[in-house]
Amino acid sequence: MITVKNLHKKFGQLHILKGIDLEIAKGEVVVVIGPSGSGKSTFLRCLNLLEEPSEGGITFEGESITEKRHNINKTREKMGMVFQQFNLFPHKSVIDNITMAPIRVKKIDKGKAEILAMDLLRTVGLEDKRDAYPSQLSGGQKQRIAIARALAMEPHVMLFDEPTSALDPEMVGEVLDVMKNLADKGMTMVIVTHEMGFAREVGDRILFMDQGVIMEQGTPQEVFGSPKHQRTQDFLSKVL
Ligand code: ADP
Ligand code: MG
């Protein structure tokens, strides 16, 4: 579904991503771990061109998205993204947050968009919050709404950048449960997280990123059970 070839990203003189090669299959759940500053967010943002790669290519569903004439807006519709900060529209109700993009971008009529939104609210366990405003929700609820909002565009892949890092500990589980259900339904997902238990349980593949490269990758068993590189071992010994 996604092929990344020799991806580099520089910010001025700073060389952040130093040649990433990766293939992600449909239905695969790829979990990215690694120290702060290793380039995880930059990598995720390059996948949907929120950051423009300095070198290298990305194809998505067979189409090169890094070519100049590619229409990135069309591709972004198929890539849902969830951030650490929920980025809900504060002056819009939950249902309006969820239906806005489908109505405006996909030109779906309001009634249909609301039916889909209610399905999604049920999926994330928040159907009773339909008319609430973001300020009335807990962090965990906001993040579940943010996930529902991303899903409303019916994306083919979901990108998560530390979706639980801003949450109080007691709310982490409810968000991870929603993500786990998505994975079980076959959604293709790329997830940056520090939740190692979740990574081990839900990940089909673990990537360990360090200093702008993929240092090591493998099944959760391989990476957590018998990490090959010293840097992976050092990282895991600090976080496990
Ligand atoms: P991670 O998500 O693994 O913590 P990031 O991808 O956020 O790492 O950042 C990797 C490095 O790139 C950091 O040193 C960060 O300061 C730098 N960086 C990220 N975005 C920018 C930017 N827009 N301009 C300059 N430097 C950036
Ligand atoms: Mg980050």
Coordinates of C-alpha atoms and ligand atoms in Angstrom, one line a residue:
M1 CA 0.0 0.0 0.0
I2 CA 2.8 2.4 0.8
T3 CA 6.4 2.2 -0.5
V4 CA 9.1 4.6 0.9
K5 CA 12.4 4.7 -1.0
N6 CA 15.5 6.5 0.3
L7 CA 13.5 9.1 2.1
H8 CA 15.6 12.1 3.4
K9 CA 14.4 15.2 5.2
K10 CA 16.5 18.2 5.9
F11 CA 15.5 21.3 7.8
G12 CA 18.1 23.8 6.6
Q13 CA 21.4 22.3 7.7
L14 CA 19.8 19.7 10.0
H15 CA 19.7 16.3 8.3
I16 CA 16.8 14.7 10.2
L17 CA 15.8 11.6 8.1
K18 CA 18.7 9.9 6.5
G19 CA 17.5 7.4 4.0
I20 CA 14.4 5.5 5.0
D21 CA 13.2 2.5 3.0
L22 CA 10.0 0.8 3.9
E23 CA 7.0 -1.1 2.5
I24 CA 3.7 -1.2 4.3
A25 CA 1.1 -3.8 3.2
K26 CA -2.6 -3.3 3.3
G27 CA -4.0 -4.3 6.7
E28 CA -0.6 -4.1 8.3
V29 CA -0.1 -2.4 11.7
V30 CA 3.3 -0.8 11.9
V31 CA 4.4 0.6 15.2
V32 CA 7.3 3.1 15.3
I33 CA 9.3 3.4 18.5
G34 CA 12.4 5.3 19.3
P35 CA 13.9 8.1 21.4
S36 CA 12.6 11.6 21.3
G37 CA 14.2 13.6 18.4
S38 CA 14.9 10.5 16.3
G39 CA 12.6 11.7 13.5
K40 CA 9.4 9.7 14.2
S41 CA 7.0 12.6 13.8
T42 CA 8.9 13.9 10.8
F43 CA 8.7 10.5 9.1
L44 CA 5.0 10.3 9.7
R45 CA 4.4 13.8 8.4
C46 CA 6.4 13.0 5.3
L47 CA 4.1 10.1 4.6
N48 CA 1.2 12.4 3.9
L49 CA 3.4 15.3 2.8
L50 CA 2.7 17.5 5.7
E51 CA 6.5 17.8 5.4
E52 CA 8.0 17.7 1.9
P53 CA 10.8 15.1 1.6
S54 CA 14.2 16.5 0.6
E55 CA 15.0 13.4 -1.4
G56 CA 13.5 10.0 -2.2
G57 CA 10.1 8.9 -3.2
I58 CA 6.8 7.7 -1.7
T59 CA 4.2 5.7 -3.5
F60 CA 0.7 5.2 -2.1
E61 CA -1.6 2.6 -3.6
G62 CA 0.6 2.4 -6.7
E63 CA 0.8 6.2 -7.3
S64 CA 3.9 8.3 -6.7
I65 CA 2.8 11.1 -4.3
T66 CA 6.1 12.8 -4.3
E67 CA 5.9 13.8 -8.0
K68 CA 5.4 17.4 -8.5
R69 CA 2.1 17.1 -10.4
H70 CA 0.5 14.8 -7.9
N71 CA -2.7 16.0 -6.3
I72 CA -1.8 15.6 -2.6
N73 CA -5.3 16.7 -1.4
K74 CA -6.8 13.6 -3.0
T75 CA -4.3 11.4 -1.3
R76 CA -4.6 13.1 2.1
E77 CA -8.4 12.3 2.0
K78 CA -7.3 8.6 2.1
M79 CA -4.9 9.1 5.0
G80 CA -6.4 9.8 8.3
M81 CA -4.1 11.4 10.9
V82 CA -4.4 11.7 14.6
F83 CA -2.0 13.9 16.6
Q84 CA -0.9 14.1 20.2
Q85 CA -2.9 17.3 20.5
F86 CA -6.5 16.5 19.5
N87 CA -7.0 19.6 17.3
L88 CA -10.8 19.5 17.4
F89 CA -12.6 22.7 16.4
P90 CA -13.5 24.2 19.7
H91 CA -16.5 26.1 18.5
K92 CA -18.1 23.2 16.8
S93 CA -20.1 20.4 18.4
V94 CA -18.9 16.8 18.3
I95 CA -21.2 15.9 15.4
D96 CA -20.2 19.0 13.4
N97 CA -16.5 18.2 14.0
I98 CA -17.0 14.8 12.5
T99 CA -19.3 15.7 9.6
M100 CA -17.5 18.9 8.5
A101 CA -14.9 17.3 6.2
P102 CA -17.1 14.7 4.6
I103 CA -19.7 17.5 3.8
R104 CA -17.2 20.1 2.6
V105 CA -14.6 17.9 0.9
K106 CA -16.5 14.8 -0.1
K107 CA -19.7 16.7 -0.8
I108 CA -21.7 14.1 1.1
D109 CA -25.2 15.4 2.1
K110 CA -25.7 16.4 5.7
G111 CA -28.1 13.6 6.6
K112 CA -25.9 10.9 5.3
A113 CA -22.8 12.4 6.9
E114 CA -24.7 12.4 10.3
I115 CA -25.7 8.8 10.0
L116 CA -22.1 7.8 9.3
A117 CA -21.0 10.0 12.2
M118 CA -23.4 8.4 14.6
D119 CA -22.0 5.0 13.5
L120 CA -18.5 6.2 14.3
L121 CA -19.6 7.7 17.6
R122 CA -21.0 4.2 18.6
T123 CA -17.7 2.7 17.5
V124 CA -15.7 4.9 19.8
G125 CA -18.3 4.6 22.6
L126 CA -19.4 8.2 22.6
E127 CA -22.9 8.3 21.0
D128 CA -24.2 10.3 23.9
K129 CA -21.7 13.2 23.2
R130 CA -23.2 14.0 19.8
D131 CA -24.1 17.6 20.8
A132 CA -21.3 18.2 23.3
Y133 CA -18.5 20.7 22.7
P134 CA -14.8 19.8 22.9
S135 CA -14.4 21.8 26.1
Q136 CA -17.0 19.5 27.8
L137 CA -15.0 16.4 27.1
S138 CA -12.1 14.7 28.9
G139 CA -8.8 14.2 27.1
G140 CA -9.6 10.6 26.3
Q141 CA -13.0 11.5 24.9
K142 CA -11.5 14.3 22.8
Q143 CA -9.0 11.8 21.3
R144 CA -11.7 9.3 20.6
I145 CA -13.7 12.0 18.8
A146 CA -10.5 13.0 16.9
I147 CA -10.2 9.3 15.7
A148 CA -13.9 9.2 14.7
R149 CA -13.4 12.5 12.8
A150 CA -10.5 11.0 10.9
L151 CA -12.4 7.8 10.2
A152 CA -15.3 9.8 8.8
M153 CA -13.3 10.4 5.6
E154 CA -13.1 6.6 5.2
P155 CA -9.4 6.6 5.0
H156 CA -7.4 3.7 3.6
V157 CA -4.6 4.2 6.2
M158 CA -4.5 5.8 9.6
L159 CA -1.4 7.6 10.9
F160 CA -1.2 8.1 14.7
D161 CA 1.5 10.3 16.2
E162 CA 1.7 9.6 20.0
P163 CA -2.1 9.7 20.4
T164 CA -2.0 9.0 24.1
S165 CA 1.0 11.1 25.2
A166 CA -1.0 14.1 26.2
L167 CA -3.5 12.0 28.2
D168 CA -3.8 11.4 31.9
P169 CA -2.8 7.8 32.6
E170 CA -6.3 6.6 33.4
M171 CA -7.5 7.7 29.9
V172 CA -4.8 6.0 27.9
G173 CA -6.6 2.6 27.9
E174 CA -9.8 3.8 26.3
V175 CA -8.0 5.3 23.4
L176 CA -5.7 2.3 22.9
D177 CA -8.9 0.1 22.9
V178 CA -10.4 2.1 20.1
M179 CA -7.1 1.7 18.1
K180 CA -7.0 -2.0 18.9
N181 CA -10.5 -2.5 17.5
L182 CA -9.5 -0.6 14.4
A183 CA -6.5 -2.9 13.9
D184 CA -8.7 -6.0 14.5
K185 CA -11.0 -4.8 11.7
G186 CA -8.1 -4.7 9.3
M187 CA -7.3 -1.0 9.1
T188 CA -3.8 -0.3 7.8
M189 CA -2.1 1.7 10.5
V190 CA 1.2 3.5 11.2
I191 CA 1.5 4.3 14.9
V192 CA 4.2 6.2 16.8
T193 CA 3.8 5.4 20.5
H194 CA 5.6 5.0 23.7
E195 CA 3.1 2.4 24.9
M196 CA 5.2 -0.7 24.6
G197 CA 2.6 -3.1 25.9
F198 CA 0.2 -1.9 23.1
A199 CA 3.0 -2.1 20.5
R200 CA 3.8 -5.6 21.4
E201 CA 0.1 -6.7 21.4
V202 CA -1.2 -4.9 18.4
G203 CA 1.8 -4.3 16.1
D204 CA 2.4 -6.7 13.2
R205 CA 5.8 -5.0 12.9
I206 CA 7.9 -2.8 15.1
L207 CA 10.3 -0.2 13.7
F208 CA 13.0 1.1 16.0
M209 CA 14.0 4.6 14.8
D210 CA 17.2 6.3 16.0
Q211 CA 19.0 9.3 14.6
G212 CA 16.9 9.5 11.4
V213 CA 17.2 5.9 10.3
I214 CA 15.4 2.6 10.9
M215 CA 17.9 0.9 13.1
E216 CA 16.0 -2.3 13.5
Q217 CA 12.7 -3.8 12.6
G218 CA 10.9 -7.0 13.1
T219 CA 8.0 -8.7 14.7
P220 CA 7.2 -7.6 18.3
Q221 CA 8.8 -10.9 19.4
E222 CA 12.0 -10.2 17.6
V223 CA 12.4 -6.5 18.5
F224 CA 11.3 -6.8 22.2
G225 CA 12.4 -10.4 22.8
S226 CA 15.9 -10.3 21.2
P227 CA 16.9 -6.9 20.0
K228 CA 20.0 -7.1 17.8
H229 CA 21.4 -3.6 18.1
Q230 CA 22.9 -2.1 21.3
R231 CA 21.0 1.1 20.7
T232 CA 17.7 -0.8 20.6
Q233 CA 18.7 -2.7 23.8
D234 CA 19.6 0.6 25.5
F235 CA 16.3 2.2 24.5
L236 CA 14.2 -0.8 25.6
S237 CA 16.0 -1.1 28.9
K238 CA 14.9 2.5 29.6
V239 CA 11.3 2.2 28.6
L240 CA 10.3 -1.3 29.5
Ligands
ADP1 P1 10.5 12.6 17.3 O1 9.1 12.7 16.8 O2 11.1 11.3 17.1 O3 10.6 13.1 18.7 P2 10.8 14.8 15.4 O4 10.6 14.2 14.0 O5 9.8 15.6 16.0 O6 11.3 13.6 16.4 O7 12.1 15.7 15.3 C1 13.4 15.2 14.9 C2 14.3 16.4 14.8 O8 13.9 17.3 13.8 C3 14.4 17.2 16.1 O9 15.7 17.5 16.4 C4 13.6 18.4 15.8 O10 14.0 19.5 16.5 C5 13.8 18.6 14.3 N1 12.7 19.3 13.7 C6 11.5 18.8 13.5 N2 10.7 19.6 12.9 C7 11.5 20.7 12.5 C8 11.3 21.9 11.8 N3 10.1 22.2 11.3 N4 12.3 22.7 11.7 C9 13.5 22.4 12.2 N5 13.8 21.3 12.9 C10 12.8 20.4 13.0
MG2 MG 7.3 13.1 17.8

